[in-house]
Coordinates of C-alpha atoms in Angstrom, one line a residue:
Chain A
M1 CA 45.1 2.2 -34.7
N2 CA 47.6 0.0 -33.6
R3 CA 49.5 1.4 -31.4
A4 CA 46.3 3.2 -29.3
L5 CA 45.3 -0.4 -28.9
L6 CA 49.0 -1.1 -27.4
L7 CA 49.0 1.9 -25.3
C8 CA 45.1 0.8 -24.1
L9 CA 46.5 -2.5 -23.2
T10 CA 49.9 -1.8 -21.4
M11 CA 47.7 0.7 -19.5
L12 CA 45.5 -2.4 -18.3
W13 CA 48.7 -4.2 -17.7
T14 CA 50.3 -1.9 -15.5
L15 CA 46.5 -0.4 -14.3
P16 CA 47.5 0.0 -10.3
A17 CA 45.5 -2.6 -8.2
T18 CA 41.8 -1.6 -7.6
A19 CA 41.1 0.4 -5.0
Y20 CA 40.0 -0.9 -1.9
E21 CA 35.9 -0.8 -1.1
L22 CA 35.5 -0.2 1.8
S23 CA 32.6 1.1 3.3
P24 CA 32.1 1.3 7.3
E25 CA 29.0 -0.5 9.5
E26 CA 28.4 1.9 12.6
V27 CA 27.6 -1.4 15.6
A28 CA 27.0 0.8 17.9
P29 CA 26.3 4.6 18.4
G30 CA 29.2 6.4 16.9
V31 CA 30.9 2.8 16.7
W32 CA 32.3 1.7 12.8
V33 CA 33.3 -1.7 12.0
F34 CA 35.4 -2.5 8.5
E35 CA 34.6 -6.3 8.2
G36 CA 37.4 -7.8 6.5
R37 CA 36.7 -10.9 4.1
Q38 CA 37.6 -14.4 5.9
E39 CA 40.1 -15.7 3.2
H40 CA 43.9 -16.0 3.1
F41 CA 46.1 -12.9 1.8
T42 CA 45.7 -13.3 -1.5
R43 CA 46.2 -10.9 -4.7
E44 CA 42.3 -10.8 -5.4
N45 CA 41.4 -9.5 -1.6
Q46 CA 44.5 -7.8 -1.6
G47 CA 45.3 -8.5 1.8
D48 CA 41.7 -7.1 3.5
I49 CA 41.3 -10.1 5.8
A50 CA 41.2 -8.2 9.0
N51 CA 38.6 -6.2 10.9
T52 CA 39.3 -2.5 11.8
G53 CA 37.2 -0.2 13.0
F54 CA 37.1 3.5 14.5
I55 CA 35.0 5.2 17.5
V56 CA 33.8 9.0 16.9
T57 CA 34.2 10.6 20.2
G58 CA 32.9 14.1 20.3
A59 CA 36.3 15.0 21.0
G60 CA 38.4 13.2 17.7
V61 CA 37.8 10.0 16.1
I62 CA 40.0 6.7 17.2
V63 CA 41.4 4.7 15.2
I64 CA 41.6 0.5 16.0
D65 CA 44.1 -0.7 13.3
T66 CA 44.8 0.2 10.0
G67 CA 44.9 -2.6 7.9
P68 CA 47.4 -4.3 5.4
S69 CA 48.9 -1.7 3.1
A70 CA 49.6 2.4 2.9
R71 CA 46.3 2.1 0.3
Y72 CA 43.6 0.0 2.3
G73 CA 45.1 2.7 5.5
R74 CA 44.4 5.7 2.9
A75 CA 40.9 4.3 1.7
M76 CA 39.8 3.5 5.6
H77 CA 40.9 7.7 6.5
A78 CA 38.5 8.5 3.6
A79 CA 35.7 6.2 4.2
I80 CA 35.9 7.6 7.8
R81 CA 36.2 11.1 6.7
D82 CA 32.7 10.5 4.4
V83 CA 31.1 9.9 8.1
T84 CA 32.2 12.3 10.4
R85 CA 34.3 15.9 10.5
E86 CA 36.1 15.1 13.9
P87 CA 39.3 14.5 13.0
V88 CA 41.7 11.2 13.9
I89 CA 43.5 11.9 17.0
A90 CA 44.8 8.9 17.3
V91 CA 45.3 5.4 16.0
Y92 CA 45.3 2.1 18.2
I93 CA 47.4 -1.4 16.8
T94 CA 46.3 -4.4 18.8
H95 CA 48.9 -6.3 17.4
A96 CA 52.2 -7.1 15.5
H97 CA 50.7 -8.8 12.7
P98 CA 50.5 -7.7 9.3
D99 CA 47.4 -7.3 8.7
H100 CA 46.5 -4.9 10.8
F101 CA 49.3 -2.5 10.9
L102 CA 50.6 -1.9 7.5
G103 CA 48.1 0.7 7.2
N104 CA 50.0 3.0 9.3
Q105 CA 51.5 5.3 7.1
A106 CA 48.1 6.7 6.1
F107 CA 47.8 8.8 9.6
P108 CA 51.4 10.9 9.5
E109 CA 50.1 13.3 11.9
V110 CA 48.7 11.5 14.8
P111 CA 50.1 9.5 17.5
I112 CA 50.1 6.1 16.7
V113 CA 49.9 3.4 19.6
A114 CA 50.2 -0.2 20.7
L115 CA 51.6 -2.1 23.6
P116 CA 55.7 -2.2 24.6
A117 CA 55.1 -5.8 23.1
T118 CA 53.9 -4.7 20.1
I119 CA 56.4 -2.0 19.6
E120 CA 59.3 -4.3 20.0
A121 CA 58.0 -7.3 17.3
I122 CA 56.7 -4.3 14.8
K123 CA 61.0 -3.0 15.3
R124 CA 62.3 -6.0 14.8
D125 CA 60.2 -8.1 12.1
G126 CA 58.1 -5.2 10.8
D127 CA 60.0 -5.2 7.2
A128 CA 60.3 -9.2 7.0
L129 CA 56.4 -9.4 7.5
T130 CA 56.0 -6.4 5.1
D131 CA 58.2 -8.4 2.2
N132 CA 56.1 -11.5 2.9
L133 CA 53.0 -9.7 2.0
Y134 CA 54.2 -7.8 -1.1
R135 CA 55.3 -11.6 -1.9
M136 CA 51.3 -12.5 -1.4
V137 CA 49.4 -9.4 -2.1
G138 CA 51.1 -7.8 -4.6
A139 CA 50.5 -4.5 -6.6
A140 CA 47.9 -3.4 -3.5
M141 CA 51.5 -3.0 -1.3
E142 CA 52.6 -0.7 -3.6
G143 CA 54.5 2.4 -1.2
T144 CA 53.7 0.3 1.9
D145 CA 56.0 0.5 4.5
P146 CA 56.2 -0.1 8.2
V147 CA 56.0 2.3 10.8
V148 CA 56.5 1.7 13.9
P149 CA 54.0 3.0 16.7
G150 CA 55.8 5.9 18.6
H151 CA 53.7 5.5 21.4
E152 CA 53.0 3.4 24.7
A153 CA 49.5 2.4 25.1
I154 CA 49.0 1.9 29.2
P155 CA 46.2 -0.5 30.1
N156 CA 43.7 1.8 32.3
R157 CA 40.6 3.5 31.9
Y158 CA 39.8 6.6 29.7
K159 CA 37.4 9.5 29.4
V160 CA 37.7 10.5 25.6
G161 CA 35.0 12.8 24.8
D162 CA 31.6 11.6 25.6
R163 CA 33.3 8.2 25.3
E164 CA 34.5 5.8 28.6
L165 CA 37.0 3.6 27.3
K166 CA 39.1 0.9 28.7
F167 CA 42.4 -0.4 27.4
I168 CA 43.0 -4.3 27.9
A169 CA 46.8 -6.2 27.5
A170 CA 45.2 -9.7 26.5
A171 CA 47.4 -12.2 26.6
G172 CA 47.9 -15.5 24.3
H173 CA 47.3 -14.7 21.0
S174 CA 51.0 -12.8 20.7
G175 CA 52.8 -14.9 23.1
K176 CA 52.8 -15.3 27.1
V177 CA 53.5 -11.5 28.1
A178 CA 50.3 -9.4 27.6
S179 CA 50.9 -8.1 24.2
D180 CA 47.4 -7.9 22.3
L181 CA 45.6 -4.1 23.2
M182 CA 41.9 -4.7 23.4
I183 CA 39.7 -1.9 23.7
L184 CA 36.4 -1.7 25.5
D185 CA 33.9 1.0 24.7
R186 CA 32.1 0.5 27.7
T187 CA 30.1 3.8 26.8
A188 CA 28.5 2.2 23.6
G189 CA 29.3 -1.1 25.1
V190 CA 31.5 -2.3 22.1
L191 CA 34.8 -4.8 22.6
F192 CA 37.1 -4.6 20.1
A193 CA 39.2 -7.8 20.6
G194 CA 41.8 -7.7 17.9
D195 CA 43.2 -11.2 17.3
V196 CA 42.4 -12.7 20.5
V197 CA 38.9 -13.3 19.3
F198 CA 38.0 -14.8 15.9
H199 CA 34.5 -15.7 15.0
D200 CA 33.7 -18.4 12.0
R201 CA 37.2 -18.3 11.3
A202 CA 40.0 -20.4 12.1
P203 CA 42.2 -18.9 14.6
T204 CA 45.9 -18.0 14.0
T205 CA 48.8 -18.9 16.0
P206 CA 52.4 -18.2 14.9
H207 CA 53.3 -16.6 17.9
A208 CA 50.7 -18.4 20.5
D209 CA 50.8 -19.4 24.2
V210 CA 47.9 -21.7 23.9
S211 CA 47.4 -21.7 27.5
A212 CA 47.5 -18.2 28.0
W213 CA 45.1 -17.6 25.6
I214 CA 42.7 -20.4 27.0
A215 CA 42.9 -18.7 30.4
Q216 CA 42.6 -14.8 28.9
L217 CA 39.3 -16.2 26.7
D218 CA 37.8 -17.5 30.4
A219 CA 38.7 -14.1 32.1
L220 CA 37.1 -12.4 29.0
S221 CA 33.8 -14.3 29.2
E222 CA 33.3 -12.1 32.7
L223 CA 33.4 -9.0 30.7
D224 CA 30.1 -7.2 30.4
F225 CA 29.9 -5.7 26.5
R226 CA 26.6 -6.0 23.9
V227 CA 28.7 -5.8 20.6
L228 CA 31.9 -7.6 19.8
V229 CA 34.0 -7.2 17.1
P230 CA 36.6 -10.1 16.7
G231 CA 39.8 -10.0 14.7
H232 CA 38.6 -11.9 12.0
G233 CA 35.2 -12.5 10.9
P234 CA 31.6 -11.1 11.2
V235 CA 30.6 -8.5 14.4
A236 CA 28.2 -10.6 16.7
R237 CA 25.8 -9.3 19.4
N238 CA 26.8 -12.2 21.8
H239 CA 30.0 -13.8 23.7
D240 CA 29.6 -16.8 21.3
P241 CA 32.7 -16.0 19.7
I242 CA 34.6 -16.5 22.8
E243 CA 33.6 -19.6 23.2
Q244 CA 33.9 -20.7 19.5
T245 CA 37.5 -19.6 20.1
R246 CA 38.2 -21.3 23.1
T247 CA 36.7 -24.3 21.9
Y248 CA 38.6 -24.5 19.2
L249 CA 42.2 -23.7 20.9
R250 CA 41.1 -26.2 23.7
W251 CA 40.6 -29.3 21.2
L252 CA 44.0 -28.4 18.9
D253 CA 45.9 -28.2 22.2
A254 CA 44.4 -31.6 23.2
H255 CA 44.6 -33.3 19.8
L256 CA 48.5 -32.3 19.8
R257 CA 49.4 -33.4 23.3
E258 CA 48.0 -36.6 22.5
A259 CA 50.2 -37.1 19.0
A260 CA 52.7 -35.8 21.0
D261 CA 52.6 -38.3 23.7
A262 CA 52.1 -41.3 20.6
G263 CA 55.5 -40.3 18.8
V264 CA 53.7 -39.2 15.7
H265 CA 55.4 -37.1 13.3
I266 CA 54.2 -33.8 12.6
V267 CA 53.5 -34.7 8.8
E268 CA 52.3 -37.7 9.7
F269 CA 48.4 -35.6 10.4
M270 CA 49.5 -32.4 9.2
N271 CA 47.1 -33.6 6.5
Q272 CA 44.5 -35.6 8.4
P273 CA 40.9 -34.6 7.7
L274 CA 39.7 -31.9 10.9
P275 CA 36.9 -32.7 12.9
D276 CA 33.5 -31.2 11.5
R277 CA 32.7 -28.9 13.7
F278 CA 36.0 -27.1 12.6
A279 CA 36.2 -27.9 8.9
A280 CA 33.2 -25.4 8.7
L281 CA 35.2 -22.4 9.9
A282 CA 37.0 -20.5 7.1
V283 CA 40.3 -21.5 6.3
A284 CA 40.3 -24.1 8.5
R285 CA 42.6 -26.2 6.8
E286 CA 45.3 -23.8 5.9
E287 CA 45.2 -22.3 9.4
Y288 CA 45.1 -25.9 11.1
K289 CA 48.1 -27.1 9.1
R290 CA 50.4 -23.6 10.3
S291 CA 49.4 -24.1 13.8
V292 CA 51.0 -27.9 13.6
A293 CA 53.8 -26.1 12.6
H294 CA 53.9 -23.6 15.3
L295 CA 53.0 -25.6 17.9
Y296 CA 54.1 -29.1 17.5
P297 CA 58.0 -28.7 17.2
P298 CA 57.9 -27.7 20.9
L299 CA 56.0 -30.4 22.5
E300 CA 57.4 -33.2 20.5
Q301 CA 61.3 -31.8 21.8
A302 CA 59.8 -31.6 25.3
R303 CA 58.8 -35.4 25.3
L304 CA 62.3 -36.7 24.9
Q305 CA 64.2 -37.5 27.9
P306 CA 68.0 -36.4 28.1
L307 CA 70.1 -39.4 27.5
E308 CA 72.7 -40.7 29.9
R309 CA 76.5 -41.4 28.2
P310 CA 77.2 -44.6 28.1
Chain B
M1 CA 51.2 -13.8 -40.6
P2 CA 54.9 -14.5 -40.9
Q3 CA 55.5 -12.0 -38.6
R4 CA 52.9 -13.0 -36.4
L5 CA 55.0 -16.6 -36.7
R6 CA 58.4 -15.0 -36.2
L7 CA 57.3 -14.1 -32.6
L8 CA 55.5 -17.5 -32.1
L9 CA 59.0 -19.5 -32.7
P10 CA 60.9 -18.1 -29.8
L11 CA 58.1 -19.4 -27.7
L12 CA 57.8 -22.3 -29.8
G13 CA 61.7 -23.7 -28.9
L14 CA 61.3 -22.5 -25.5
L15 CA 58.5 -24.5 -25.0
I16 CA 60.2 -27.5 -26.6
C17 CA 63.5 -27.3 -24.4
T18 CA 61.7 -26.9 -21.3
T19 CA 59.3 -29.8 -21.6
A20 CA 62.7 -31.9 -22.9
L21 CA 64.6 -30.4 -20.1
A22 CA 62.0 -31.8 -17.1
Q23 CA 60.3 -34.9 -18.8
D24 CA 61.7 -37.4 -16.8
D25 CA 61.0 -35.7 -13.5
P26 CA 57.6 -35.5 -12.5
L27 CA 58.1 -31.9 -10.0
R28 CA 59.6 -30.5 -13.2
S29 CA 62.2 -29.3 -11.1
P30 CA 64.8 -26.8 -13.1
G31 CA 67.8 -28.8 -10.5
W32 CA 66.5 -32.1 -11.5
N33 CA 69.5 -32.7 -14.3
I34 CA 72.2 -31.2 -11.9
M35 CA 71.2 -33.8 -9.2
V36 CA 71.6 -36.6 -11.6
D37 CA 74.9 -35.5 -12.4
R38 CA 75.7 -35.1 -9.0
F39 CA 74.4 -38.3 -7.1
F40 CA 73.3 -40.9 -9.9
R41 CA 75.7 -40.3 -13.0
D42 CA 75.6 -43.7 -15.2
A43 CA 73.1 -45.3 -12.7
T44 CA 69.3 -46.3 -13.2
V45 CA 66.9 -43.7 -11.9
I46 CA 63.2 -44.6 -11.7
H47 CA 60.6 -42.4 -10.2
D48 CA 58.6 -44.5 -8.0
E49 CA 55.6 -43.5 -6.0
R50 CA 56.9 -45.8 -3.2
V51 CA 59.2 -43.8 -1.9
Q52 CA 57.2 -41.5 -0.2
V53 CA 58.2 -37.8 1.2
S54 CA 56.2 -36.1 3.2
A55 CA 56.7 -32.0 4.0
P56 CA 53.8 -29.2 4.8
P57 CA 53.6 -27.5 1.4
G58 CA 54.8 -24.5 2.9
A59 CA 57.7 -23.2 5.1
E60 CA 56.4 -21.4 8.6
N61 CA 59.8 -21.8 9.8
S62 CA 62.9 -21.7 6.7
H63 CA 65.3 -22.7 9.4
S64 CA 63.6 -25.8 10.2
V65 CA 61.0 -27.6 8.2
P66 CA 60.1 -31.2 8.7
G67 CA 60.1 -34.1 6.4
L68 CA 59.2 -37.4 6.8
V69 CA 60.7 -40.1 4.2
R70 CA 59.4 -43.8 3.9
V71 CA 59.5 -46.4 1.6
E72 CA 57.1 -49.3 1.2
G73 CA 57.3 -52.1 -1.5
I74 CA 61.0 -51.9 -2.2
E75 CA 63.5 -54.5 -0.9
D76 CA 67.1 -54.9 -0.4
I77 CA 67.3 -51.2 0.2
Q78 CA 71.4 -50.0 0.1
R79 CA 71.2 -46.4 0.9
L80 CA 68.5 -43.6 1.6
L81 CA 69.8 -40.2 0.3
V82 CA 67.6 -37.4 1.0
F83 CA 68.3 -33.9 -0.6
A84 CA 66.6 -31.1 -1.6
D85 CA 67.4 -29.8 -5.5
L86 CA 67.6 -26.0 -4.9
N87 CA 69.0 -25.5 -1.8
P88 CA 72.8 -24.4 -1.8
I89 CA 73.7 -27.7 0.0
P90 CA 71.6 -29.6 -1.7
R91 CA 72.8 -33.1 0.3
I92 CA 70.7 -33.2 3.5
L93 CA 71.5 -36.8 5.1
E94 CA 72.2 -40.2 3.9
L95 CA 70.9 -43.6 5.7
T96 CA 72.3 -46.9 5.6
P97 CA 69.8 -48.9 7.1
T98 CA 71.6 -52.5 7.7
T99 CA 68.7 -53.8 9.4
A100 CA 66.4 -50.4 10.3
L101 CA 63.5 -50.0 8.1
P102 CA 63.7 -47.4 5.7
T103 CA 62.2 -44.3 7.1
V104 CA 63.5 -41.2 8.6
G105 CA 62.3 -37.9 10.1
F106 CA 64.4 -34.7 9.9
Q107 CA 63.8 -31.3 9.7
F108 CA 66.1 -28.9 7.0
K109 CA 66.9 -25.5 5.9
V110 CA 65.2 -24.2 3.0
Q111 CA 66.3 -21.2 0.8
Q112 CA 64.2 -20.9 -1.9
A113 CA 60.8 -23.1 -3.2
T114 CA 62.6 -26.6 -3.8
P115 CA 62.1 -30.1 -4.0
L116 CA 62.5 -32.5 -1.5
R117 CA 63.6 -35.9 -2.0
A118 CA 64.6 -39.2 -1.1
A119 CA 66.4 -41.6 -3.6
V120 CA 66.8 -45.2 -2.3
Q121 CA 69.4 -47.8 -4.1
T122 CA 69.1 -51.2 -4.0
A123 CA 71.9 -54.0 -4.5
D124 CA 71.7 -54.1 -8.5
G125 CA 72.4 -50.2 -8.1
T126 CA 69.1 -48.5 -9.1
W127 CA 67.9 -45.7 -7.8
Y128 CA 64.1 -45.2 -6.8
V129 CA 62.9 -41.4 -6.4
G130 CA 60.1 -39.9 -4.7
G131 CA 59.3 -36.0 -3.7
T132 CA 57.7 -33.0 -3.2
W133 CA 57.6 -29.4 -3.3
V134 CA 58.0 -27.4 -0.5
D135 CA 57.5 -23.9 -0.7
A136 CA 60.0 -21.2 1.0
A137 CA 57.3 -18.6 2.6
G138 CA 55.0 -19.7 5.0
G139 CA 51.4 -18.2 5.5
G140 CA 51.5 -14.0 6.1
C141 CA 53.0 -13.9 10.0
S142 CA 55.4 -16.2 9.0
A143 CA 58.8 -13.7 10.4
P144 CA 61.9 -15.4 9.6
S145 CA 63.1 -16.6 12.7
I146 CA 67.1 -16.1 14.6
A147 CA 69.1 -18.1 13.5
S148 CA 71.5 -19.4 16.5
A149 CA 70.6 -16.8 18.6
N150 CA 70.4 -19.7 21.5
P151 CA 73.3 -18.2 23.7
D152 CA 74.4 -21.2 25.7
W153 CA 75.0 -23.6 22.9
Q154 CA 78.5 -24.0 23.7
D155 CA 77.5 -25.4 27.3
R156 CA 75.0 -28.2 25.8
L157 CA 76.8 -28.9 22.5
G158 CA 75.9 -32.2 22.3
E159 CA 73.7 -33.5 25.0
M160 CA 71.4 -35.9 23.6
A161 CA 67.7 -36.5 24.6
G162 CA 65.5 -39.2 23.1
R163 CA 62.1 -41.8 23.5
Q164 CA 61.1 -44.8 22.1
W165 CA 57.6 -46.1 21.4
Q166 CA 57.0 -49.5 20.4
Q167 CA 54.6 -49.6 17.5
Q168 CA 51.7 -51.8 17.2
D169 CA 53.7 -53.6 13.8
G170 CA 56.3 -55.0 15.8
A171 CA 59.0 -51.7 14.9
Q172 CA 60.5 -50.0 17.4
R173 CA 60.3 -46.0 16.3
I174 CA 62.6 -43.8 18.0
Q175 CA 63.4 -39.8 18.2
F176 CA 66.6 -38.6 19.3
S177 CA 67.9 -34.7 19.3
V178 CA 71.6 -33.3 19.6
I179 CA 72.3 -30.2 20.6
H180 CA 74.2 -28.5 17.5
P181 CA 74.6 -25.0 15.8
M182 CA 74.5 -27.0 12.6
D183 CA 76.4 -24.3 11.2
T184 CA 76.4 -24.1 6.9
G185 CA 79.8 -22.0 6.7
L186 CA 77.4 -19.8 4.3
A187 CA 77.2 -17.0 6.8
P188 CA 80.0 -14.7 7.0
G189 CA 82.2 -15.1 9.9
I190 CA 80.9 -18.5 11.2
P191 CA 83.2 -21.6 9.7
E192 CA 81.0 -24.8 9.0
F193 CA 80.5 -26.8 12.1
H194 CA 78.2 -29.4 12.1
L195 CA 77.1 -32.9 13.2
E196 CA 78.1 -35.3 10.6
E197 CA 77.5 -38.8 11.3
I198 CA 75.6 -40.7 13.2
Q199 CA 75.2 -44.5 14.2
V200 CA 72.7 -46.6 16.2
Y201 CA 73.6 -50.0 18.0
R202 CA 71.5 -52.2 19.7
E203 CA 73.0 -53.0 23.6
D204 CA 75.4 -55.7 22.4
G205 CA 76.9 -53.5 20.1
T206 CA 75.3 -54.7 16.3
L207 CA 74.7 -52.1 14.6
L208 CA 71.8 -51.0 13.1
A209 CA 71.4 -48.0 11.2
S210 CA 74.1 -45.1 10.5
L211 CA 73.7 -41.6 9.1
E212 CA 75.7 -39.0 7.3
I213 CA 74.2 -35.5 7.9
E214 CA 75.1 -32.1 5.9
S215 CA 74.3 -28.7 7.8
S216 CA 71.6 -28.0 5.5
M217 CA 69.7 -29.8 8.3
A218 CA 67.9 -27.8 10.7
E219 CA 70.0 -26.5 14.1
N220 CA 69.6 -28.9 16.9
P221 CA 68.8 -32.2 14.6
R222 CA 65.4 -33.7 15.7
L223 CA 65.6 -37.7 14.0
L224 CA 63.3 -40.3 13.7
L225 CA 64.2 -43.8 12.5
E226 CA 62.2 -47.0 13.0
L227 CA 64.0 -50.5 14.0
P228 CA 63.3 -54.0 14.0
G229 CA 61.8 -55.5 17.6
E230 CA 62.7 -54.0 20.8
G231 CA 65.4 -52.8 23.7
T232 CA 68.0 -49.9 25.0
L233 CA 69.9 -48.5 21.9
R234 CA 73.4 -46.8 22.0
I235 CA 73.6 -43.3 19.8
H236 CA 76.9 -42.3 18.8
G237 CA 77.6 -39.2 16.8
R238 CA 80.5 -37.3 15.8
D239 CA 80.6 -33.6 14.2
N240 CA 83.3 -32.1 11.0
N241 CA 85.6 -30.6 14.1
G242 CA 85.9 -34.5 15.8
N243 CA 83.5 -33.6 19.0
R244 CA 82.1 -37.4 20.0
F245 CA 78.6 -37.5 21.2
A246 CA 77.0 -40.7 22.2
G247 CA 74.0 -41.5 25.0
V248 CA 71.8 -44.6 26.0
L249 CA 68.0 -44.7 25.1
R250 CA 65.9 -46.7 27.1

């Protein structure tokens, strides 16, 4: 009796993380989205915080981002098989952040495609990013290793099955060089914007060039589409998330420059309250603090003048 | 029942031990007693919230975590020591304020989650200590950056930059930076090489503040100080290889 109880307890203790509950939503004919939670990485959400998706083209399925872990990738692959009999023919990775590419192991038979800067970044930082996610997410990461995309994406228009797709290299979120891949399904009128656009969720900036990002968002306003899939936050049927992301970035940029001009030390304003219009964004406080840490030191240094020797 | 007790006893013992060890440290750090031995042996130490230490809760870049120390309402401060209990090189800097305010901003390296502390010693020898915890890893996208990757440091070694701001309370806030690799000597094949001291003078030669600096400070240190008065300053520095640096801050 006691031994049975013990065994039972041991099993509970060592039980692997619960399965990801992934159910895709069809946002336009043949275009499906798995919406992540608007949270930071936790053990509870198992790293499922970003949006991923797929397009059933008639000539096979193309997958856009693979999520935070091998197990997420496998759950995603299974959910795709529930929707269509078409096989996955390619995986596209929008950028080199760990919540978007660590499910690559679930697609061993198909080409994994990304922009050259993304491939470089995953080669360089993949292990460190993976380690950090193991630390934050824990058991759900079991068996996850970074897989470097083997094929370079070339921005252009392509005909795939019954779809006309446009690959766009976007600058800003991952740096000055255009290293975020956006995929526009012109046939269905859907834009997978990756982390170039956030919706009701504060943008992340660890590798951002804010000026380049704002310019990219200006250009994006001109693009023709009906459905917008942001990297994080709910799918939209208008251009509003572009404006939301741009407004936040403009404020952040001006706010940081003003503080640097006044000689304010970084920790003096990191803990100040956010304006109401931004405080309502998901994870606003955490992302704001992180953005200050990423973006402020270069601005501070740029305010200093070379000293002449006595 | 006795069996259950036998199970509980070691736990109870552990609880009592850890409580006793950490009881006089508000941050409950496993390194606190070692720090007392190292810096405050035989001295009176008081944990005091007037010694304000601010830092971000997590290190977005573990090679450069910002910190700011400010002390309000403690008079007659002789020394201001900044250290991180659980760093391989705990001591970060020591400020002898002379006439400067007991305020210092800096960036330091972290190896693991650690308290960041400041201690000020008054003329009677008493130390007043404040601090905060800093976690060693930041958010999910914080890849460790590549340290000392700057290839042109040899040409730019000792280059100084700075700026001053006159504060509303009359204090003169200065920030200045020095190009220096600040090698700890802990990485294989790279000897210890770091800035060791900095002095800040008025133009007439009056000493306002002096700083001792350790290699636990981030590469290319950037420091913030607050001084009484206004006007041009001269900043002098020296590293552990005997290189001397100087600059005029107008």
